[in-house]
Amino acid sequence: DGGITQSPKYLFRKEGQNVTLSCEQNLNHDAMYWYRQDPGQGLRLIYYSQIVNDFQKGDIAEGYSVSREKKESFPLTVTSAQKNPTAFYLCASTPGAGASEQYFGPGTRLTVT
Amino acid sequence: SQQGEEDPQALSIQEGENATMNCSYKTSINNLQWYRQNSGRGLVHLILIRSNEREKHSGRLRVTLDTSKKSSSLLITASRAADTASYFCATDPGGYQKVTFGTGTKLQVIP
């Protein structure tokens, strides 16, 4: 089956700890995206990558970091600098940077206490 | 920044009724898309309408686009309990610019 996987589904961390969320796709898509979703709100773009070894900040990149060493993987690190990290994180991909339809993973719910 | 604003924020209807949700946006677009999100899950793409199209159908879904009013509507006909979900519009300005998602309409279909 082709698709996007995110792991784990639920993640709990203590305040002050960095945490890395996994996103893997086997769709052979070039572009990948990370979004944050807070209760009752839409999606806000954190980072995106149009090609391997390249990524750009989205609207709310502060306190987050990413890497794109492989085409199929786009991990997101939530650092201790992120003031309100508790949220639902969604990873998505598109065949290319100019393609519109986004394919989403199932999401990771991060809770920081 | 959020480009699309959905209306209403929440909608509750009986099974079999039609559900209509609207999306308004601010700047010019290349296309507009609608996505569905079941509770606690990822988004699923439903339909894409290009700026030069006025109406598009897919099964029980009908989407309209009025670029002069910068608005779109999603109609779900003969709703089912399984249609209960949040629905988001997403605007694509084109030219490799970012797709922007709206705030969503939460639809509840009562059996």
Short mmCIF file of C-alpha atoms in Angstrom, two decimals:
data_model
loop_
_atom_site.label_atom_id
_atom_site.label_comp_id
_atom_site.label_asym_id
_atom_site.label_seq_id
_atom_site.Cartn_x
_atom_site.Cartn_y
_atom_site.Cartn_z
CA ASP A 1 0.00 0.00 0.00
CA GLY A 2 1.23 3.47 -0.86
CA GLY A 3 0.81 6.20 1.69
CA ILE A 4 2.18 8.35 4.46
CA THR A 5 2.90 7.01 7.90
CA GLN A 6 3.39 9.02 11.05
CA SER A 7 4.57 7.57 14.30
CA PRO A 8 3.73 7.42 17.05
CA LYS A 9 0.01 8.26 17.07
CA TYR A 10 0.25 9.65 20.61
CA LEU A 11 3.36 11.15 22.19
CA PHE A 12 3.88 12.46 25.69
CA ARG A 13 6.85 14.54 26.79
CA LYS A 14 7.94 16.62 29.72
CA GLU A 15 8.42 20.34 29.26
CA GLY A 16 11.97 21.21 28.28
CA GLN A 17 12.59 18.05 26.27
CA ASN A 18 13.05 17.97 22.53
CA VAL A 19 10.93 15.44 20.67
CA THR A 20 11.09 14.18 17.08
CA LEU A 21 7.99 13.21 15.11
CA SER A 22 8.42 10.75 12.28
CA CYS A 23 6.94 11.09 8.78
CA GLU A 24 7.61 8.54 6.03
CA GLN A 25 6.07 8.28 2.56
CA ASN A 26 6.37 5.63 -0.14
CA LEU A 27 4.48 7.62 -2.78
CA ASN A 28 7.71 8.81 -4.43
CA HIS A 29 6.55 12.38 -3.83
CA ASP A 30 9.06 15.20 -4.06
CA ALA A 31 7.41 17.69 -1.72
CA MET A 32 6.56 17.18 1.94
CA TYR A 33 4.90 19.42 4.53
CA TRP A 34 4.38 19.69 8.28
CA TYR A 35 1.26 21.29 9.73
CA ARG A 36 0.09 22.01 13.22
CA GLN A 37 -3.60 21.85 14.13
CA ASP A 38 -5.02 23.19 17.37
CA PRO A 39 -8.53 22.33 18.61
CA GLY A 40 -11.25 23.83 16.43
CA GLN A 41 -8.75 25.47 14.13
CA GLY A 42 -7.42 25.00 10.66
CA LEU A 43 -3.96 23.87 9.65
CA ARG A 44 -0.94 26.09 10.01
CA LEU A 45 2.18 25.37 8.00
CA ILE A 46 5.36 24.78 10.01
CA TYR A 47 7.94 23.73 7.41
CA TYR A 48 7.94 22.36 3.90
CA SER A 49 10.46 20.71 1.61
CA GLN A 50 10.25 20.71 -2.16
CA ILE A 51 13.26 18.50 -2.70
CA VAL A 52 15.81 16.44 -0.79
CA ASN A 53 18.30 18.47 1.26
CA ASP A 54 16.20 21.61 0.96
CA PHE A 55 13.41 23.00 3.15
CA GLN A 56 11.72 26.33 3.87
CA LYS A 57 10.03 27.85 6.89
CA GLY A 58 6.28 28.06 6.90
CA ASP A 59 4.10 30.46 8.88
CA ILE A 60 4.96 29.18 12.36
CA ALA A 61 8.50 27.72 12.19
CA GLU A 62 9.80 29.15 15.48
CA GLY A 63 10.64 26.39 17.95
CA TYR A 64 10.68 23.67 15.29
CA SER A 65 13.37 22.12 13.09
CA VAL A 66 13.33 19.64 10.21
CA SER A 67 15.66 17.66 7.99
CA ARG A 68 15.22 16.10 4.55
CA GLU A 69 18.10 13.72 4.03
CA LYS A 70 16.01 11.18 2.14
CA LYS A 71 13.15 11.64 -0.28
CA GLU A 72 10.82 9.43 1.72
CA SER A 73 11.48 10.92 5.17
CA PHE A 74 10.78 14.35 6.68
CA PRO A 75 11.14 14.26 10.49
CA LEU A 76 10.03 17.20 12.62
CA THR A 77 11.74 18.10 15.89
CA VAL A 78 9.76 20.09 18.41
CA THR A 79 12.34 21.87 20.52
CA SER A 80 12.10 23.22 24.04
CA ALA A 81 11.96 26.70 22.49
CA GLN A 82 8.41 26.05 21.24
CA LYS A 83 6.21 27.78 23.81
CA ASN A 84 2.99 25.81 23.27
CA PRO A 85 3.95 22.47 21.72
CA THR A 86 0.83 20.51 22.68
CA ALA A 87 -1.08 20.04 19.41
CA PHE A 88 -2.01 17.64 16.62
CA TYR A 89 0.76 17.43 14.00
CA LEU A 90 0.03 16.43 10.42
CA CYS A 91 2.48 15.51 7.69
CA ALA A 92 1.55 15.72 4.02
CA SER A 93 3.12 15.25 0.61
CA THR A 94 2.52 16.18 -3.01
CA PRO A 95 4.04 14.71 -6.18
CA GLY A 96 5.86 17.97 -6.84
CA ALA A 97 6.08 21.46 -5.45
CA GLY A 98 3.51 22.77 -7.91
CA ALA A 99 1.00 19.99 -7.38
CA SER A 100 -2.08 20.93 -5.39
CA GLU A 101 -3.65 17.80 -3.97
CA GLN A 102 -2.04 16.94 -0.66
CA TYR A 103 -1.85 13.45 0.76
CA PHE A 104 -1.96 13.39 4.53
CA GLY A 105 -0.67 11.03 7.17
CA PRO A 106 -2.83 10.01 10.15
CA GLY A 107 -1.25 12.58 12.47
CA THR A 108 0.59 12.55 15.79
CA ARG A 109 -0.98 14.02 18.90
CA LEU A 110 1.76 15.52 21.07
CA THR A 111 1.11 16.35 24.69
CA VAL A 112 3.74 18.22 26.67
CA THR A 113 3.29 18.59 30.43
CA SER B 1 -2.11 33.46 7.65
CA GLN B 2 -5.46 31.84 6.98
CA GLN B 3 -6.79 32.50 3.51
CA GLY B 4 -10.10 30.65 3.69
CA GLU B 5 -12.89 31.12 6.15
CA GLU B 6 -15.61 28.48 6.31
CA ASP B 7 -19.18 29.17 7.24
CA PRO B 8 -20.89 27.91 9.30
CA GLN B 9 -18.38 26.79 11.91
CA ALA B 10 -20.67 23.94 12.87
CA LEU B 11 -23.69 22.31 11.23
CA SER B 12 -26.03 19.64 12.53
CA ILE B 13 -28.54 17.96 10.20
CA GLN B 14 -30.66 14.83 9.99
CA GLU B 15 -29.60 11.90 7.85
CA GLY B 16 -30.96 12.27 4.33
CA GLU B 17 -30.86 16.07 4.35
CA ASN B 18 -28.46 18.13 2.28
CA ALA B 19 -25.51 19.91 3.88
CA THR B 20 -24.09 23.12 2.50
CA MET B 21 -20.92 24.78 3.69
CA ASN B 22 -19.26 27.88 2.35
CA CYS B 23 -15.72 29.14 2.00
CA SER B 24 -14.63 32.72 1.43
CA TYR B 25 -11.11 33.78 0.57
CA LYS B 26 -9.22 37.01 0.09
CA THR B 27 -6.73 36.82 -2.77
CA SER B 28 -6.77 35.39 -6.28
CA ILE B 29 -6.41 31.65 -6.66
CA ASN B 30 -5.36 29.06 -9.20
CA ASN B 31 -7.65 26.45 -7.69
CA LEU B 32 -9.62 25.65 -4.55
CA GLN B 33 -9.86 22.28 -2.88
CA TRP B 34 -12.08 20.69 -0.29
CA TYR B 35 -10.81 18.19 2.27
CA ARG B 36 -12.51 16.05 4.88
CA GLN B 37 -11.14 15.20 8.32
CA ASN B 38 -12.63 12.57 10.58
CA SER B 39 -12.04 13.19 14.27
CA GLY B 40 -8.41 12.64 15.24
CA ARG B 41 -7.37 11.61 11.73
CA GLY B 42 -5.55 13.09 8.75
CA LEU B 43 -7.23 15.05 5.98
CA VAL B 44 -8.54 13.39 2.85
CA HIS B 45 -8.78 15.25 -0.45
CA LEU B 46 -12.34 15.37 -1.80
CA ILE B 47 -12.41 17.59 -4.85
CA LEU B 48 -10.48 20.32 -6.67
CA ILE B 49 -12.05 23.10 -8.70
CA ARG B 50 -9.96 25.34 -10.94
CA SER B 51 -10.38 29.09 -11.16
CA ASN B 52 -11.88 28.83 -14.66
CA GLU B 53 -14.52 26.32 -13.52
CA ARG B 54 -17.84 27.26 -11.95
CA GLU B 55 -19.18 23.92 -10.80
CA LYS B 56 -17.90 20.41 -10.27
CA HIS B 57 -19.51 17.16 -9.16
CA SER B 58 -18.15 14.03 -7.57
CA GLY B 59 -20.69 11.46 -6.42
CA ARG B 60 -22.87 13.17 -3.78
CA LEU B 61 -20.58 16.20 -3.69
CA ARG B 62 -21.20 19.39 -5.63
CA VAL B 63 -18.75 22.27 -5.48
CA THR B 64 -19.31 25.74 -6.88
CA LEU B 65 -16.81 28.53 -7.27
CA ASP B 66 -17.53 32.24 -7.75
CA THR B 67 -14.23 34.02 -8.30
CA SER B 68 -15.94 37.42 -8.52
CA LYS B 69 -17.20 36.96 -4.95
CA LYS B 70 -14.13 34.99 -3.88
CA SER B 71 -16.29 32.23 -2.50
CA SER B 72 -16.97 28.53 -2.89
CA SER B 73 -19.59 26.19 -1.56
CA LEU B 74 -19.62 22.46 -0.92
CA LEU B 75 -22.95 20.66 -1.08
CA ILE B 76 -23.30 17.12 0.23
CA THR B 77 -26.59 15.63 -0.91
CA ALA B 78 -28.56 12.91 0.89
CA SER B 79 -26.22 13.00 3.86
CA ARG B 80 -25.31 9.90 5.82
CA ALA B 81 -24.12 9.45 9.39
CA ALA B 82 -20.73 8.51 7.94
CA ASP B 83 -20.44 12.04 6.50
CA THR B 84 -19.94 13.33 10.05
CA ALA B 85 -16.55 15.05 9.93
CA SER B 86 -14.87 18.43 9.60
CA TYR B 87 -14.60 19.90 6.13
CA PHE B 88 -11.87 22.31 5.10
CA CYS B 89 -11.36 24.44 2.04
CA ALA B 90 -7.83 25.08 0.82
CA THR B 91 -6.79 27.77 -1.62
CA ASP B 92 -3.89 27.42 -4.02
CA PRO B 93 -2.56 30.70 -5.47
CA GLY B 94 -0.53 28.76 -8.04
CA GLY B 95 3.03 29.52 -9.07
CA TYR B 96 4.51 27.19 -6.45
CA GLN B 97 3.02 29.30 -3.65
CA LYS B 98 1.74 27.59 -0.54
CA VAL B 99 -1.72 26.10 -0.23
CA THR B 100 -3.59 27.71 2.67
CA PHE B 101 -6.29 25.94 4.67
CA GLY B 102 -9.39 27.48 6.17
CA THR B 103 -10.75 27.04 9.67
CA GLY B 104 -13.21 24.28 8.79
CA THR B 105 -16.89 23.42 9.18
CA LYS B 106 -17.76 20.69 11.65
CA LEU B 107 -20.65 18.65 10.26
CA GLN B 108 -22.74 16.32 12.37
CA VAL B 109 -25.24 14.05 10.62
CA ILE B 110 -27.77 12.60 13.03
CA PRO B 111 -29.05 9.10 12.18
#
